[in-house]
One Martini backbone bead per residue (centre of mass of N, CA, C, O) as a GRO file, in nm:
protein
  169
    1UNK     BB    1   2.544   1.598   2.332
    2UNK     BB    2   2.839   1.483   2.145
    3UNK     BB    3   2.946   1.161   2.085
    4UNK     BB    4   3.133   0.993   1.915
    5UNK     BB    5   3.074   0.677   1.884
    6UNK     BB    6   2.784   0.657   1.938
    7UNK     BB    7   2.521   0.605   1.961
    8UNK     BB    8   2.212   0.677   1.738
    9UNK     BB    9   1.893   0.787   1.806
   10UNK     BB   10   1.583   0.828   1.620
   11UNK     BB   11   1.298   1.006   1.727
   12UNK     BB   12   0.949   0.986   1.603
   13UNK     BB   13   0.633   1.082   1.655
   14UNK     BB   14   0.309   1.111   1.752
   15UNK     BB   15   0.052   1.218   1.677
   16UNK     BB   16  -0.143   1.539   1.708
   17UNK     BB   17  -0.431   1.695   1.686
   18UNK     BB   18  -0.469   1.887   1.921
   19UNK     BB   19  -0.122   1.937   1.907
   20UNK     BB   20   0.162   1.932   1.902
   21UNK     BB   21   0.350   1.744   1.860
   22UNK     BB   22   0.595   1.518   2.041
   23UNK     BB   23   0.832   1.454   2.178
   24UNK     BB   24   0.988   1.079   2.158
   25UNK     BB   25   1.140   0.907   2.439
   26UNK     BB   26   1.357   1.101   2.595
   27UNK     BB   27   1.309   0.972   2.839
   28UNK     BB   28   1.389   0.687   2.813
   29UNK     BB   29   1.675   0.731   2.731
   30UNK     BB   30   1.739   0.864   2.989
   31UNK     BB   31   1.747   0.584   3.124
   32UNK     BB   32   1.908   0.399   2.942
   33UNK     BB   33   2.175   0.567   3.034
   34UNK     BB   34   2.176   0.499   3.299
   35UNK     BB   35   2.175   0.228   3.341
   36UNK     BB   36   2.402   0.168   3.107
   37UNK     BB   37   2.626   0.439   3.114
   38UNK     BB   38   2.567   0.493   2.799
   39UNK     BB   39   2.555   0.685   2.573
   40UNK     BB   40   2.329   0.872   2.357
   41UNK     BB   41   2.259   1.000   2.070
   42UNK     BB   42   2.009   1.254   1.993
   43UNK     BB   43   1.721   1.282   1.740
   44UNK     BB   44   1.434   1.482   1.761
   45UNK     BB   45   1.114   1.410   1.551
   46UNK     BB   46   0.841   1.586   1.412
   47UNK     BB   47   0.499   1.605   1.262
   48UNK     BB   48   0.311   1.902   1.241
   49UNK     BB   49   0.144   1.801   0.968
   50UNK     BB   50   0.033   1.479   1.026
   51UNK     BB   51   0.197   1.308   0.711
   52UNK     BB   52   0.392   1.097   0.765
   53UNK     BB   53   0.665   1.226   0.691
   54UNK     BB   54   0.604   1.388   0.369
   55UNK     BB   55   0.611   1.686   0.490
   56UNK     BB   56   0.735   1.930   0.654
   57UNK     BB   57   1.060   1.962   0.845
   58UNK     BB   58   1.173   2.176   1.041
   59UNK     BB   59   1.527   2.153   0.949
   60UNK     BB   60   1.516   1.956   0.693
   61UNK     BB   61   1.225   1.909   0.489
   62UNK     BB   62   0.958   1.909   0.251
   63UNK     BB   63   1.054   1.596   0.186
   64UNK     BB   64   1.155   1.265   0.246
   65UNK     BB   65   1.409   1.314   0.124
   66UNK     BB   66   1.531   1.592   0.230
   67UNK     BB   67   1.513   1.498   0.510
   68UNK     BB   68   1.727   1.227   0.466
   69UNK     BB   69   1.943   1.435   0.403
   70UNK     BB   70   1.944   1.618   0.683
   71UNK     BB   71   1.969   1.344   0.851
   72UNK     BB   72   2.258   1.259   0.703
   73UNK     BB   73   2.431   1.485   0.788
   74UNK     BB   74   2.414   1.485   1.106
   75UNK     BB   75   2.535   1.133   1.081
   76UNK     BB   76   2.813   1.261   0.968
   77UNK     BB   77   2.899   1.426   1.224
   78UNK     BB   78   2.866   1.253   1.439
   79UNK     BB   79   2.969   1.005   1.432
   80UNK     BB   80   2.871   0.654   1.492
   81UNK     BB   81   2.828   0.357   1.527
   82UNK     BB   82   2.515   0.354   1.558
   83UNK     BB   83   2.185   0.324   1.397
   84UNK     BB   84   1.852   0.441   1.517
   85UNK     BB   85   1.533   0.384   1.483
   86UNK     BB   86   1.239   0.541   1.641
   87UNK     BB   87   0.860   0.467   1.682
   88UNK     BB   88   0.493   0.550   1.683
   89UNK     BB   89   0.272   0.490   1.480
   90UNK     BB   90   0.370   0.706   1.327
   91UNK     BB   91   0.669   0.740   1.395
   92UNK     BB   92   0.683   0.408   1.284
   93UNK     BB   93   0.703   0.512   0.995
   94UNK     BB   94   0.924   0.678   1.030
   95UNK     BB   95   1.163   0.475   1.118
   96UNK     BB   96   1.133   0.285   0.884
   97UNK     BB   97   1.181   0.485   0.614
   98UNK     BB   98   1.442   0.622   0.787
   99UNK     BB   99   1.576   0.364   0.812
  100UNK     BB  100   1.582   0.280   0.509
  101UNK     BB  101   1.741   0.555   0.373
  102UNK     BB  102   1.969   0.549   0.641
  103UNK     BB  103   2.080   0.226   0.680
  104UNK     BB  104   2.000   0.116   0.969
  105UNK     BB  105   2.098  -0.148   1.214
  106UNK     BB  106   1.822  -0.034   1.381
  107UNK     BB  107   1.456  -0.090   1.402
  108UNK     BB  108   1.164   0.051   1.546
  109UNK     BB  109   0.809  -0.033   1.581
  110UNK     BB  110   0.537   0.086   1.687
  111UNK     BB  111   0.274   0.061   1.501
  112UNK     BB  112   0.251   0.060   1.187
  113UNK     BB  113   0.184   0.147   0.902
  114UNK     BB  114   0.218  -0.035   0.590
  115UNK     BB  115   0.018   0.214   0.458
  116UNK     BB  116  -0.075   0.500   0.216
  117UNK     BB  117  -0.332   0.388   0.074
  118UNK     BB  118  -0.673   0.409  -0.001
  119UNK     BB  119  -0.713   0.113  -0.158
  120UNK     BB  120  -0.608  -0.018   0.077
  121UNK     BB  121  -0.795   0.094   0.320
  122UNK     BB  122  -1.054   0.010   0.195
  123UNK     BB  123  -0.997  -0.293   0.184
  124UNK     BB  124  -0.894  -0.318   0.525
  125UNK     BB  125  -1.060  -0.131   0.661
  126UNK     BB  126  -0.841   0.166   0.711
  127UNK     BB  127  -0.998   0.442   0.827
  128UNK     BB  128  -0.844   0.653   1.002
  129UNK     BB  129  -0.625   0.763   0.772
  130UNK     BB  130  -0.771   0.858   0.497
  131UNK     BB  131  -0.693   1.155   0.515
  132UNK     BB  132  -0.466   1.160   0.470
  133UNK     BB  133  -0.378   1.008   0.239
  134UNK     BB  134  -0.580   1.187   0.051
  135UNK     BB  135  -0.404   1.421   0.055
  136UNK     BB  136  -0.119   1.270  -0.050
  137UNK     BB  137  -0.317   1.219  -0.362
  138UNK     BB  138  -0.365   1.519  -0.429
  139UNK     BB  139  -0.070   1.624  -0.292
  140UNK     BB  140   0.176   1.579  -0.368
  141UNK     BB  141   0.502   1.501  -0.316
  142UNK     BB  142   0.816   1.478  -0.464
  143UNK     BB  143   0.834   1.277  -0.247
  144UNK     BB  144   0.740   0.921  -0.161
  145UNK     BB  145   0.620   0.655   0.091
  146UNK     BB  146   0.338   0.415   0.087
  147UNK     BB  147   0.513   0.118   0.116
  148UNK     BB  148   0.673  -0.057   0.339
  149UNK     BB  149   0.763  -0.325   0.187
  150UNK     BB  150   0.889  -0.254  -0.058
  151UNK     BB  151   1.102  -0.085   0.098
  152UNK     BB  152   1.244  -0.307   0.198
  153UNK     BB  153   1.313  -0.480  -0.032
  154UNK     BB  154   1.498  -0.234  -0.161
  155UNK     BB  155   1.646  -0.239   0.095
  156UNK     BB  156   1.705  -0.404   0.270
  157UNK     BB  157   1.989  -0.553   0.476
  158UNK     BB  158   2.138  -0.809   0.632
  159UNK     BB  159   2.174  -0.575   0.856
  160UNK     BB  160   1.892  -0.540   0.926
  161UNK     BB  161   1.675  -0.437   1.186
  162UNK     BB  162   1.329  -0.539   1.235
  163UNK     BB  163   1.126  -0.410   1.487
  164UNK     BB  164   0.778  -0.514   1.498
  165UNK     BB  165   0.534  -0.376   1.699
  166UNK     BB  166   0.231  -0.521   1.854
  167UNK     BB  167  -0.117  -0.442   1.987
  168UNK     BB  168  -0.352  -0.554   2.213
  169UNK     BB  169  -0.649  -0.519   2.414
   0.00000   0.00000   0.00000
C-alpha cells in the first residue's frame, strides 16, 4: 500500500551462499509502524547473484546505473516525504551505495565493507569476500561503486544523515 507523502525505506537484503537471499527489514519495520502508528512506504530489494548489487537486480536493472534509475523512477511515483535506505552486511554497502546515488536525507548500514578492491582487500587482510570482488575486477559491469568513502566524498550533502554501525564479537 503506497501512501504519498510518508516516509519511504528501502531495504536491502544481506549475501545468502546457500539459498536465495532473503528480503530484509520486512518484519522490523511493520513493529516500527505498529509502534509509532505512522504508516511507512516499504521497497524491499534482494541481490540474487550476492555481487553486492552491482550486477542485475531483477525489475530494477542490470548494474548500479540502471538499478538506481529504476529506483529513482519508483521514489518518484510514490512522492515520500523522507527517503531512507537501510540494510546489514552486503545490504549495508547497498543502503549506502544507493543512498547516495538516490539522495536519500538519512541511510543506515549496519556492518557495510568500504570497498570492493582486490589489493585493498588484501592489503588490510579482509579476505572473505574476495572472490566477489575478483568477479567484478574481471568482468566489471558498465557502472560500479567500488569505494564508498569516495562515493560519499562525490556525493553527500549537508542533508545527508550517514549512520554506519558496526559491532565486535
Amino acid at each position: 500500500r503506497i501512501v504519498p507523502g510518508a516516509p519511504l525505506v528501502i531495504a536491502f537484503g544481506f549475501v545468502s551462499w546457500t539459498t536465495r537471499p532473503a528480503f530484509d527489514f520486512y518484519g522490523r519495520l511493520k513493529k516500527l509502524e505498529q509502534s509509532s502508528g505512522q504508516h511507512l512506504n516499504k521497497i524491499l530489494v534482494r541481490d540474487s547473484a550476492n555481487a553486492w548489487y552491482h550486477r542485475r537486480i531483477d525489475g530494477l536493472g542490470s548494474h548500479a546505473d540502471e538499478t538506481a534509475q529504476g529506483l529513482r523512477e519508483l521514489v518518484r511515483a510514490i512522492a515520500p516525504s523522507r527517503l531512507v535506505t537501510i540494510g546489514q552486511s552486503m545490504g549495508a554497502y547497498a543502503a549506502v551505495m544507493y543512498g547516495l546515488l538516490l539522495d536519500a536525507q538519512q541511510i543506515i548500514a549496519f556492518g557495510p565493507l568500504s570497498f570492493l578492491d582486490v589489493e585493498q582487500a588484501r592489503l588490510y587482510h579482509e579476505l572473505r569476500w574476495l572472490p566477489v570482488m575478483e568477479s567484478l575486477a574481471q568482468d566489471p559491469p558498465p557502472s560500479g561503486y567500488y569505494d564508498l568513502a569516495a562515493l560519499c566524498r562525490a556525493r553527500a550533502t549537508e542533508r545527508t544523515e550517514l549512520h554506519l554501525l558496526f559491532g565486535t564479537r
